[in-house]
Short mmCIF file of C-alpha atoms and ligand atoms in Angstrom, two decimals:
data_model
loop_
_atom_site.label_atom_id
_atom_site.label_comp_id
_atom_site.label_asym_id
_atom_site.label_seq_id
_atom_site.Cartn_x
_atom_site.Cartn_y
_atom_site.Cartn_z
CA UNK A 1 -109.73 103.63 -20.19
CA UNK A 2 -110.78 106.91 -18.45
CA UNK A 3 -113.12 106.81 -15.47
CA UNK A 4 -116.10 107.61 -16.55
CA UNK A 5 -118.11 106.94 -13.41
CA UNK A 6 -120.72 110.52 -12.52
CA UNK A 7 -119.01 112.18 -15.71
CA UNK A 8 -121.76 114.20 -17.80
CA UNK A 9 -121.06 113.10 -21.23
CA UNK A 10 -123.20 114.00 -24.55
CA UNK A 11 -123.86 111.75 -27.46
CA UNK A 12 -123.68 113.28 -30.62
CA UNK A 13 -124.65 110.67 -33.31
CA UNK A 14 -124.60 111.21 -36.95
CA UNK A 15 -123.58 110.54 -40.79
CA UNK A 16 -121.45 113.31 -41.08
CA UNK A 17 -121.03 113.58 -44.67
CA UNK A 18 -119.37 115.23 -44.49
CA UNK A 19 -118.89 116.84 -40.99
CA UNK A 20 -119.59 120.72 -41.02
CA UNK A 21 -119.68 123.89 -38.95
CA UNK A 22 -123.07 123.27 -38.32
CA UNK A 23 -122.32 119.87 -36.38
CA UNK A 24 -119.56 121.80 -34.65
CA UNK A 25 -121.65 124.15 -33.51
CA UNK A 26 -124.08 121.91 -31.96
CA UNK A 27 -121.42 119.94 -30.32
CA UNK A 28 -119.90 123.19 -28.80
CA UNK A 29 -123.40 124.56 -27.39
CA UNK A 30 -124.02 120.99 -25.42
CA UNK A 31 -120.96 121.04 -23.90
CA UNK A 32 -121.65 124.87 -22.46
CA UNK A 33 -125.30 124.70 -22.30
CA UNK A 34 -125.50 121.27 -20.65
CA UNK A 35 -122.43 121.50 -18.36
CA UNK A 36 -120.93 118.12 -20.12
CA UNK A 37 -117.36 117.22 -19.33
CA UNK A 38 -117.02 115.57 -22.91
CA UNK A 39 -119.05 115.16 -25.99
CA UNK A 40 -118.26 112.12 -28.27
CA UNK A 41 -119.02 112.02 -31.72
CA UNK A 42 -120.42 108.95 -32.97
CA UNK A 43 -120.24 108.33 -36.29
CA UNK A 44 -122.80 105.90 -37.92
CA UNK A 45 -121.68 103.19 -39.56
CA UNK A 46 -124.79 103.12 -42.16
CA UNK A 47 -128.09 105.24 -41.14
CA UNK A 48 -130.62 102.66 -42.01
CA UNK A 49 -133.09 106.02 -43.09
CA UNK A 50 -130.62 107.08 -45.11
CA UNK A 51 -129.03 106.01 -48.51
CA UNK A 52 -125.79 104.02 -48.95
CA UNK A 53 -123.16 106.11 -47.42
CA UNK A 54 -119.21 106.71 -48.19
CA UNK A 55 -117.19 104.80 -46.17
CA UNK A 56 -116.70 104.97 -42.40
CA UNK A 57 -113.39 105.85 -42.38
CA UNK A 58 -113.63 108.63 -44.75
CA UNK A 59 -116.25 110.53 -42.69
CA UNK A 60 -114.34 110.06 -40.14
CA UNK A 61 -111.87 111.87 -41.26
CA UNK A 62 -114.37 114.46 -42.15
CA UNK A 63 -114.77 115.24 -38.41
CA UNK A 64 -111.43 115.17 -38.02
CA UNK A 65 -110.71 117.50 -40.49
CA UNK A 66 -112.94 120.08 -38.65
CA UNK A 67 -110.13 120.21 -35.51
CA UNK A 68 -112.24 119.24 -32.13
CA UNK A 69 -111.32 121.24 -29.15
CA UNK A 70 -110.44 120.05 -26.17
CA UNK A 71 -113.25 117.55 -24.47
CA UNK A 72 -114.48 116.56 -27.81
CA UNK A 73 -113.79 113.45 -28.85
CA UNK A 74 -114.64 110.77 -31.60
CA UNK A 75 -115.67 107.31 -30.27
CA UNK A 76 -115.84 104.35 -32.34
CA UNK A 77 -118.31 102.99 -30.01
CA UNK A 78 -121.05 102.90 -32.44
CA UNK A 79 -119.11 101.10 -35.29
CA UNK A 80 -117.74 98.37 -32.65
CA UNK A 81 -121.01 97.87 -31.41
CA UNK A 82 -122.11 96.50 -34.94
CA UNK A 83 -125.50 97.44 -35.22
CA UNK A 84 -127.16 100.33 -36.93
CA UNK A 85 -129.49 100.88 -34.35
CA UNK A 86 -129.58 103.42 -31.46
CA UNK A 87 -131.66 101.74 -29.82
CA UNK A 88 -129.52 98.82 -29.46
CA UNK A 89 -126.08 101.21 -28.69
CA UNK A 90 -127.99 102.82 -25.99
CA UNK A 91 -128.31 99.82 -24.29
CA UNK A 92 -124.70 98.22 -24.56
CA UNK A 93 -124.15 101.94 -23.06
CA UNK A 94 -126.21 101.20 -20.05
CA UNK A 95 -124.41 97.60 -19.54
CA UNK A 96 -121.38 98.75 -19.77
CA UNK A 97 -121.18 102.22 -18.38
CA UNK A 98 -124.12 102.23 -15.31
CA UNK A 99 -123.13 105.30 -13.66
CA UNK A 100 -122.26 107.75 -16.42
CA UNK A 101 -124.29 110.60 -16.80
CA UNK A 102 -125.11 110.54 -21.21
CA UNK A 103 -126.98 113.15 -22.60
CA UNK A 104 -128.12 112.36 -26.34
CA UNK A 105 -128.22 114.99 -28.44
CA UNK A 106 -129.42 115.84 -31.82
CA UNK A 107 -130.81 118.73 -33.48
CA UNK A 108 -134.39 119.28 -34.30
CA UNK A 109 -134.86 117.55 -37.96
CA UNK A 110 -133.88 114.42 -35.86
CA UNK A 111 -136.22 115.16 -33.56
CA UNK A 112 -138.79 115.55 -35.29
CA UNK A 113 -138.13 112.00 -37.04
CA UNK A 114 -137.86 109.92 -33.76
CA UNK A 115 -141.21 108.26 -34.64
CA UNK A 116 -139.47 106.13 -37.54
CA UNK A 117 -136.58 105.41 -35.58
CA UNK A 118 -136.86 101.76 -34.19
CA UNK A 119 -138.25 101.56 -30.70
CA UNK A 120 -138.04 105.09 -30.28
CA UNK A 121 -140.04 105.20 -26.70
CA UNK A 122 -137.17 103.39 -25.82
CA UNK A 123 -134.60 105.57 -27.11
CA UNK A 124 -136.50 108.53 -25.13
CA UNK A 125 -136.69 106.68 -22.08
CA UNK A 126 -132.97 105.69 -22.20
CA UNK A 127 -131.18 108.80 -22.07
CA UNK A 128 -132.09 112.80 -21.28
CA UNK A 129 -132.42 113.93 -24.60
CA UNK A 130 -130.98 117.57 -25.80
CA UNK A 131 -132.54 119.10 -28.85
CA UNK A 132 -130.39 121.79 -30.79
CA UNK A 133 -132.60 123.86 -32.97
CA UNK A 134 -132.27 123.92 -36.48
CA UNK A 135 -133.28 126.47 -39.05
CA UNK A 136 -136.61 125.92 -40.49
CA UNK A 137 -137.07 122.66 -38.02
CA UNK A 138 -138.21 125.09 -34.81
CA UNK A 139 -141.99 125.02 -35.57
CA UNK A 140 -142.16 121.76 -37.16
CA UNK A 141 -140.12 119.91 -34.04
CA UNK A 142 -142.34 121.69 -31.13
CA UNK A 143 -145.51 120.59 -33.08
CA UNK A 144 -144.11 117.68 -33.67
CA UNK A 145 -145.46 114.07 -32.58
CA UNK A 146 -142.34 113.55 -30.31
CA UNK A 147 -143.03 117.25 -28.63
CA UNK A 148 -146.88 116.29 -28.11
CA UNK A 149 -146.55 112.96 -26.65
CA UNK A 150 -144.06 113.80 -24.11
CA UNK A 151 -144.87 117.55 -23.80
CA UNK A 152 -144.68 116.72 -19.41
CA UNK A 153 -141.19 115.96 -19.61
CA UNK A 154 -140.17 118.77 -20.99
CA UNK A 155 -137.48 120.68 -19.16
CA UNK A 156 -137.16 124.46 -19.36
CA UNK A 157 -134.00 125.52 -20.87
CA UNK A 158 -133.38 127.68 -17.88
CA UNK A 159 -132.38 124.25 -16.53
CA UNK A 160 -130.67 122.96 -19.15
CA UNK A 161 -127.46 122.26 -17.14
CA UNK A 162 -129.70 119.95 -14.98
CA UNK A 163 -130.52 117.67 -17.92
CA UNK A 164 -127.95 115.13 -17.68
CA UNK A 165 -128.74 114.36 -13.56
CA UNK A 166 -132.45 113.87 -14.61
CA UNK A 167 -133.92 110.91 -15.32
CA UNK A 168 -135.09 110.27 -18.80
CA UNK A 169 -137.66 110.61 -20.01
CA UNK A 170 -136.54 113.90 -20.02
CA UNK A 171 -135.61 116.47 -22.85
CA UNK A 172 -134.84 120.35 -23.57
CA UNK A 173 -135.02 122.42 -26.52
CA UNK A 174 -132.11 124.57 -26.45
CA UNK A 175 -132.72 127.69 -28.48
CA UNK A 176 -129.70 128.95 -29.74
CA UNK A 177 -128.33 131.31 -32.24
CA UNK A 178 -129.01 128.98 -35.82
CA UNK A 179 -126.20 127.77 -38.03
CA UNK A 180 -128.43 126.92 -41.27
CA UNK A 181 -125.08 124.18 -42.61
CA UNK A 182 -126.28 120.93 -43.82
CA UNK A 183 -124.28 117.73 -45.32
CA UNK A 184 -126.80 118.10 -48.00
CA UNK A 185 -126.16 121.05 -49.08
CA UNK A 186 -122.45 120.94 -48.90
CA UNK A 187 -123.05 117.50 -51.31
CA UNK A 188 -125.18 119.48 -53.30
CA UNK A 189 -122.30 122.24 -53.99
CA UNK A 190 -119.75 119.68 -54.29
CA UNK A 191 -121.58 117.99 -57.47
CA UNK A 192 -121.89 121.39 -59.53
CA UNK A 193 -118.64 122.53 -59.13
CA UNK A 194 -116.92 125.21 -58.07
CA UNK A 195 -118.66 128.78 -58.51
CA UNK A 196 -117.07 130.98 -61.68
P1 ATP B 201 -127.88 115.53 -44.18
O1 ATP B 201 -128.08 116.91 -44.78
O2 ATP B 201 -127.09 114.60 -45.03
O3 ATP B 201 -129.16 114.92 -43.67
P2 ATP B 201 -126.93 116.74 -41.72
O4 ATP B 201 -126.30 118.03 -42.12
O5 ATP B 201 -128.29 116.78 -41.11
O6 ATP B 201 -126.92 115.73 -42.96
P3 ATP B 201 -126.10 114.63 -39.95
O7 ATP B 201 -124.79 113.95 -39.95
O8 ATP B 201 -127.28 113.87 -40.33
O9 ATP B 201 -125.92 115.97 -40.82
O10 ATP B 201 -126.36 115.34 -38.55
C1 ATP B 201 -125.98 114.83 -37.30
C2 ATP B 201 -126.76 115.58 -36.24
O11 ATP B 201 -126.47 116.97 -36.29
C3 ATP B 201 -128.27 115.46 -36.41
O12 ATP B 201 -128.87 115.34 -35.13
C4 ATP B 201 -128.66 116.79 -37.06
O13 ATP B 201 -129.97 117.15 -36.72
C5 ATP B 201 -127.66 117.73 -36.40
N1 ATP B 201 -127.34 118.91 -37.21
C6 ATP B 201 -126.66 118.93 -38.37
N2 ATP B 201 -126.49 120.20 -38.82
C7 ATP B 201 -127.10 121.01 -37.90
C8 ATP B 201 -127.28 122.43 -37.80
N3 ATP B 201 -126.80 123.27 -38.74
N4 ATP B 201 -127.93 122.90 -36.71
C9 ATP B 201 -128.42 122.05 -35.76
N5 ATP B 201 -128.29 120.70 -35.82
C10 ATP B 201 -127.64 120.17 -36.86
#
């Protein structure tokens, strides 16, 4: 086991189903944008807001398929944990790693939904949060109820390499160029077929 002790490390949570450049892409702008020294990938066993998924193992291999560089990795973390609830990883995170720096990332659709996530005051007050814009998702996450209610901690993105030393709550809105991929879509195009 690494030490992990002062490392800046970002938690990228999702279905990934499948993984896509999109995910990649957010992954790759924490890592610069934040100043992490790894980003995990934490893929979720079942997503209790979303429908029955495929199997663990095969979106798994999903993310593996998409080549991480170097300082990317994908934990298992989430699945050992046995619960479906951030919330409740978070937490084991705290108990087991004290010192280590997390940064939780997600991009803004997520945002946006933290209200029907379970004890989501407590997810924001866990962990400095990193929000990856999203096409179509910009307006709707800065209006959003999340945005509002904890429009004070809001750090600039001019300090955005701060985030992970500040104590949460704390989050940033990092505006970077889009990538408009989505597991949806790519499930969409996989049911009709290929193009003639
Ligand atoms: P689905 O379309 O099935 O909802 P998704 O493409 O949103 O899937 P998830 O596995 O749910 O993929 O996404 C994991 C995380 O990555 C979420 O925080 C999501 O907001 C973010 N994300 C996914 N695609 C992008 C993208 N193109 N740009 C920014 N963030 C993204």
């Amino acid at each position: 086991m690494p030490d992990l002790a002062h490392m800046k490390i970002g938690l990228f949570g999702g279905s990934f189903n499948p993984a896509h450049q999109g995910h990649l892409h957010v992954a790759k702008a924490g890592l610069r944008e934040l100043g992490l020294d790894e980003v995990w990938w934490l893929v979720s066993p079942q997503n209790p807001l979303k429908p029955m998924q495929p199997s663990y193992e095969s979106r798994v291999e999903t993310v593996k398929a998409l080549a991480l560089p170097p300082r990317m990795k994908i934990s298992h973390i989430e699945r050992d944990s046995g619960t479906n609830y951030t919330i409740d990883l978070l937490q084991s995170l705290k108990r087991r790693y004290p010192v280590t720096q997390f940064v939780f990332m997600m991009g803004a659709d997520n945002f946006q939904q933290l209200p029907k996530w379970r004890k989501w005051k407590e997810i924001m007050s866990a962990y400095p949060i990193a929000v990856i814009a999203r096409p179509g998702q910009s307006i709707k996450a800065r209006l959003s109820q999340t945005a509002r209610q904890y429009a004070d901690e809001r750090l600039s993105e001019t300090y955005a390499g701060a985030l992970a030393e500040m104590t949460a709550p704390c989050w940033t809105y990092l505006t970077l160029p889009l990538d408009n991929t989505s597991s949806t879509a790519i499930r969409a195009k996989l049911a009709t077929g290929p193009e003639l």
